[in-house]
XYZ file of C-alpha atoms in Angstrom:
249
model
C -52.467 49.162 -99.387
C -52.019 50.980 -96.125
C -55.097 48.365 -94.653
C -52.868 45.306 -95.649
C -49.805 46.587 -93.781
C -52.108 47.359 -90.463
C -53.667 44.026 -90.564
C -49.646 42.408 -91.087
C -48.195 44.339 -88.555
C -51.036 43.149 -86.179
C -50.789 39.866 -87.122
C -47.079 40.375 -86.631
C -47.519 41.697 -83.264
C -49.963 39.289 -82.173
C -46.944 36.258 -83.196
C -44.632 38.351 -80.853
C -46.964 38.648 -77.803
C -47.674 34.809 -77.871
C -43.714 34.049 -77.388
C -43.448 36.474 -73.971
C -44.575 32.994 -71.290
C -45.855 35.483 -68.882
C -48.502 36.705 -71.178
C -49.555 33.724 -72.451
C -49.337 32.259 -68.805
C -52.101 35.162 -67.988
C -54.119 34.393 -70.943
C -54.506 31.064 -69.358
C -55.989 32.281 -66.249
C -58.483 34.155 -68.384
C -58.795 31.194 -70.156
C -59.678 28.936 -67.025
C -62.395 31.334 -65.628
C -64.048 31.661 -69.087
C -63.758 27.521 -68.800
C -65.491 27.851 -65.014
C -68.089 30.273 -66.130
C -69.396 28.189 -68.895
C -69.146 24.664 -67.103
C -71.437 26.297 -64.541
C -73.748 28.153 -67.023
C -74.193 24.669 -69.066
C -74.357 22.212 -65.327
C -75.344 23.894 -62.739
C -79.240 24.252 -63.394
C -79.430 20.414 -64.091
C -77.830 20.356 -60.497
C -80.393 22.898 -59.116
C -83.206 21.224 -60.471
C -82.466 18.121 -58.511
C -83.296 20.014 -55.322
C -86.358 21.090 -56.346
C -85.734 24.909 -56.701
C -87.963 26.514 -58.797
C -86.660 28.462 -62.140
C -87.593 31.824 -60.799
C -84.913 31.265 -57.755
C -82.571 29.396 -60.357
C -82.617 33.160 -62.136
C -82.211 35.007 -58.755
C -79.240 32.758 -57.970
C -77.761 33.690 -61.408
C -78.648 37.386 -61.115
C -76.691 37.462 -57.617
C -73.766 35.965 -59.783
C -74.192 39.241 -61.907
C -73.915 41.336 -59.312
C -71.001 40.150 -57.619
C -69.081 39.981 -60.733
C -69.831 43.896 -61.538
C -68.897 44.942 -58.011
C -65.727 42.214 -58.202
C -64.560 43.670 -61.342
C -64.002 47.293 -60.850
C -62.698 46.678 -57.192
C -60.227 44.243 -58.466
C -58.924 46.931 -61.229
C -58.533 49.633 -57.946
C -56.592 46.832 -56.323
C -54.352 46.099 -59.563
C -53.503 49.601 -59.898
C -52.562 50.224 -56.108
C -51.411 47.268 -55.215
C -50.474 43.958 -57.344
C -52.332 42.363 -59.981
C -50.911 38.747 -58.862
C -52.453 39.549 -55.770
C -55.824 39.999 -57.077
C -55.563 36.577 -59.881
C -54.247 34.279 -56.849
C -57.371 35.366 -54.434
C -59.627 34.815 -57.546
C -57.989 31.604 -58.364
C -58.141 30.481 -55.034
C -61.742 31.399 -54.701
C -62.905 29.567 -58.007
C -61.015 26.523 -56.258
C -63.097 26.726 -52.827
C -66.484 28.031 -55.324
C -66.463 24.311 -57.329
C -64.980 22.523 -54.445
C -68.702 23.593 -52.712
C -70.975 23.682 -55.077
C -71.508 19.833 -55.779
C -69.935 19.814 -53.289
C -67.272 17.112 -53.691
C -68.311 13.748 -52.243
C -65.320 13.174 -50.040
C -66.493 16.273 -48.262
C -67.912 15.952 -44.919
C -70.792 18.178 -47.093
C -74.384 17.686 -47.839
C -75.872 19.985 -50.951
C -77.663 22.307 -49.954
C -79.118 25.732 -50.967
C -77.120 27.640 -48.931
C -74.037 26.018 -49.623
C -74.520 26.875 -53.761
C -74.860 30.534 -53.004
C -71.902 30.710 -51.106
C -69.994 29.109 -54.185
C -71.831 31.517 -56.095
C -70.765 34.258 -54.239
C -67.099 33.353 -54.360
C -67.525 32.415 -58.239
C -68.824 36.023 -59.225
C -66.238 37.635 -57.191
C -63.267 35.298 -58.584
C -64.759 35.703 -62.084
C -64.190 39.494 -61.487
C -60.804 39.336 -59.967
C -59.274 36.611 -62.549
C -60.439 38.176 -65.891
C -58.995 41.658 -64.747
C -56.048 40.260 -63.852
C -55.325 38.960 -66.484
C -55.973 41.563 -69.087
C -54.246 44.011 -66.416
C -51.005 41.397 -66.070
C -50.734 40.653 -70.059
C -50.743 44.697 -70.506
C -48.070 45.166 -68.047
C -45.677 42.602 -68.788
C -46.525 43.550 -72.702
C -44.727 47.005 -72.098
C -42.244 45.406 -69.672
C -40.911 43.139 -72.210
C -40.159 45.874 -74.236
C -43.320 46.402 -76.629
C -44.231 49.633 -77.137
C -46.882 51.386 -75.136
C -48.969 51.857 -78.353
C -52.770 51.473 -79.349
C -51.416 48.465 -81.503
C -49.903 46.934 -78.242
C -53.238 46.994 -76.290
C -55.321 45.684 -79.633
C -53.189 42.543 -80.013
C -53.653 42.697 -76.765
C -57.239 42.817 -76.294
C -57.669 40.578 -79.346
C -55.931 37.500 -77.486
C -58.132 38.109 -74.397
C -61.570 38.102 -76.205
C -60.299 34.771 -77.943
C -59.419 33.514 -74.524
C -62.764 34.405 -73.376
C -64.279 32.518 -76.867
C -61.949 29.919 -76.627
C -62.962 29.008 -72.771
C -66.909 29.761 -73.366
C -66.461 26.920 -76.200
C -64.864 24.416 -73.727
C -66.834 24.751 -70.824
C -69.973 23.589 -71.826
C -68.341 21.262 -73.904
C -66.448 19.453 -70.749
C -69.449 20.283 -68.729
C -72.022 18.374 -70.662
C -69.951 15.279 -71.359
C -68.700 14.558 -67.685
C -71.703 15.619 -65.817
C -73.144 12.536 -68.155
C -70.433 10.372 -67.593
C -69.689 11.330 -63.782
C -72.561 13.130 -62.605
C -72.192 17.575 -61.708
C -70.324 17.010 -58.078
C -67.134 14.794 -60.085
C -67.221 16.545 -63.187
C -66.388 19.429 -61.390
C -62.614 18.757 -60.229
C -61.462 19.639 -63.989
C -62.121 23.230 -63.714
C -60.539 22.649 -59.968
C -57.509 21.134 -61.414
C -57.473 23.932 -64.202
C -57.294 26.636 -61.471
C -54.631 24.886 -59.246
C -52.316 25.259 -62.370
C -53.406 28.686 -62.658
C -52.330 29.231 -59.093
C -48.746 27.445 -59.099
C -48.010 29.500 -62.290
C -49.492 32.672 -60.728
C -47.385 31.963 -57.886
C -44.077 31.224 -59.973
C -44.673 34.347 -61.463
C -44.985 36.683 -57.967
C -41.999 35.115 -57.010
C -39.859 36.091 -60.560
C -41.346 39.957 -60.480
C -40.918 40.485 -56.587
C -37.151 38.804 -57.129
C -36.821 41.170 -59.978
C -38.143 44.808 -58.277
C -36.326 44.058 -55.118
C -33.085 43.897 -57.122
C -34.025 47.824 -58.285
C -35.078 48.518 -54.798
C -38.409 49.060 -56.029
C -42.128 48.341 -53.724
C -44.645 46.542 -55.329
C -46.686 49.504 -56.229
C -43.472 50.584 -58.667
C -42.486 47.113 -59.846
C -43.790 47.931 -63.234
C -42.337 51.489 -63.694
C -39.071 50.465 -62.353
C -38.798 46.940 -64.877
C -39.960 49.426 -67.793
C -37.267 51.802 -66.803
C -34.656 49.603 -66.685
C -35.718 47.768 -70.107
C -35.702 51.519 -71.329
C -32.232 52.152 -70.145
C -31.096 48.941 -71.362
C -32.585 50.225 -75.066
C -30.885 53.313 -74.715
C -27.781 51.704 -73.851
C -27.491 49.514 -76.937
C -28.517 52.365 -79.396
C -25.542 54.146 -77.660
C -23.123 51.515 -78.643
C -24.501 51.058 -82.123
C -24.066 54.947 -82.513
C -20.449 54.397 -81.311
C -19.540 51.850 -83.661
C -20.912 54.045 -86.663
């Protein structure tokens, strides 16, 4: 049954993706923001309502969120196009970092909470929202065909598939963590998981930049060709082995 051997060969596909680390190390980012966006969607009103803010600011606060996310996200594919994707997951990582690090903010910060203080964090969270889950489906897509799978519609399904259970996965486990430590520890502790989350994010992300620039300046490529030129030389590579096989028949 021709639907039996699609669904296999996804399946299939989806077991091969996993095993490439620098996928599954971008998944993770995805994973984290997903994990950011739904401590704060299950916390942060609690936390607002302590100051007194009434629900129809609460909603403007969340529809500024919005808004910075759909500017953030369309910027940051421009920028991981022209540029570098790391570049664009390391400033969203790093903003998610300074976003929670604010937002309570953390008591052994010479901080008081404040109104002003939450929509800066809010600001920074829409915009690293935006920046880390386009990385990340814009770095697992790249290394995908840089590892040597094919640059197929299968590809980019097993592709996308892993990403929207990332997404799941960390919209499941925000809200989880969220409502048991801001019980136990109160919003402004609870809130150096996701911090700790996105400072592994950002020594992986790092580790990473450092392998692919390593790996394009060897082929005297800039950063804007790192892709094209690690694809090419896979590519000759593939062609070189199917050379020797046809010399040995």
């Amino acid at each position: 049954d021709i639907n039996v051997i699609s669904e296999n060969s996804m399946r299939q596909k989806i077991k091969e993706i996993v095993i490439v680390v620098a996928i599954l190390l971008s998944l993770y980012g995805v994973l984290c923001a997903s994990v950011a966006f739904g401590f704060l969607q299950t916390a942060l009103e609690p936390h607002l309502r302590e100051m007194n803010i009434s629900a129809f600011n609460i909603a403007l606060i969340w529809v500024l969120f919005g808004v910075l996310y759909g500017i953030a996200s369309p910027l940051g594919g421009v920028v991981c196009d022209r540029f570098s994707s790391y570049v664009v997951a390391i400033i969203g990582a790093i903003f998610t970092i300074i976003s929670f690090a604010l937002i309570g903010p953390l008591p052994f910060l010479p901080f008081e909470k404040s109104i002003s203080l939450i929509i800066v964090s809010i600001i920074l969270m829409g915009i690293a929202m935006g920046f880390q889950l386009i990385s990340g489906f814009s770095l697992a897509c790249k290394r995908a065909t840089v590892y040597g799978f094919p640059d197929t519609v299968e590809t980019y399904g097993a592709i996308s598939g892993l990403f929207a259970s990332s997404i799941a996965l960390g919209g499941f486990i925000g809200p989880t963590v969220a409502g048991i430590l801001s019980d136990a520890f109160g919003f402004q502790w609870s809130t150096l998981v996701v911090i700790f989350g996105q400072i592994i994010v950002l020594i992986f992300l790092i580790i990473l930049t450092i392998t692919a620039t390593k790996q394009f300046k060897a082929l005297n490529c800039t950063s804007k060709q790192e892709y094209q030129c690690l694809k090419k030389e896979n590519n000759t590579k593939s062609e070189n082995s199917c050379n020797k096989l046809r010399g040995c028949r």
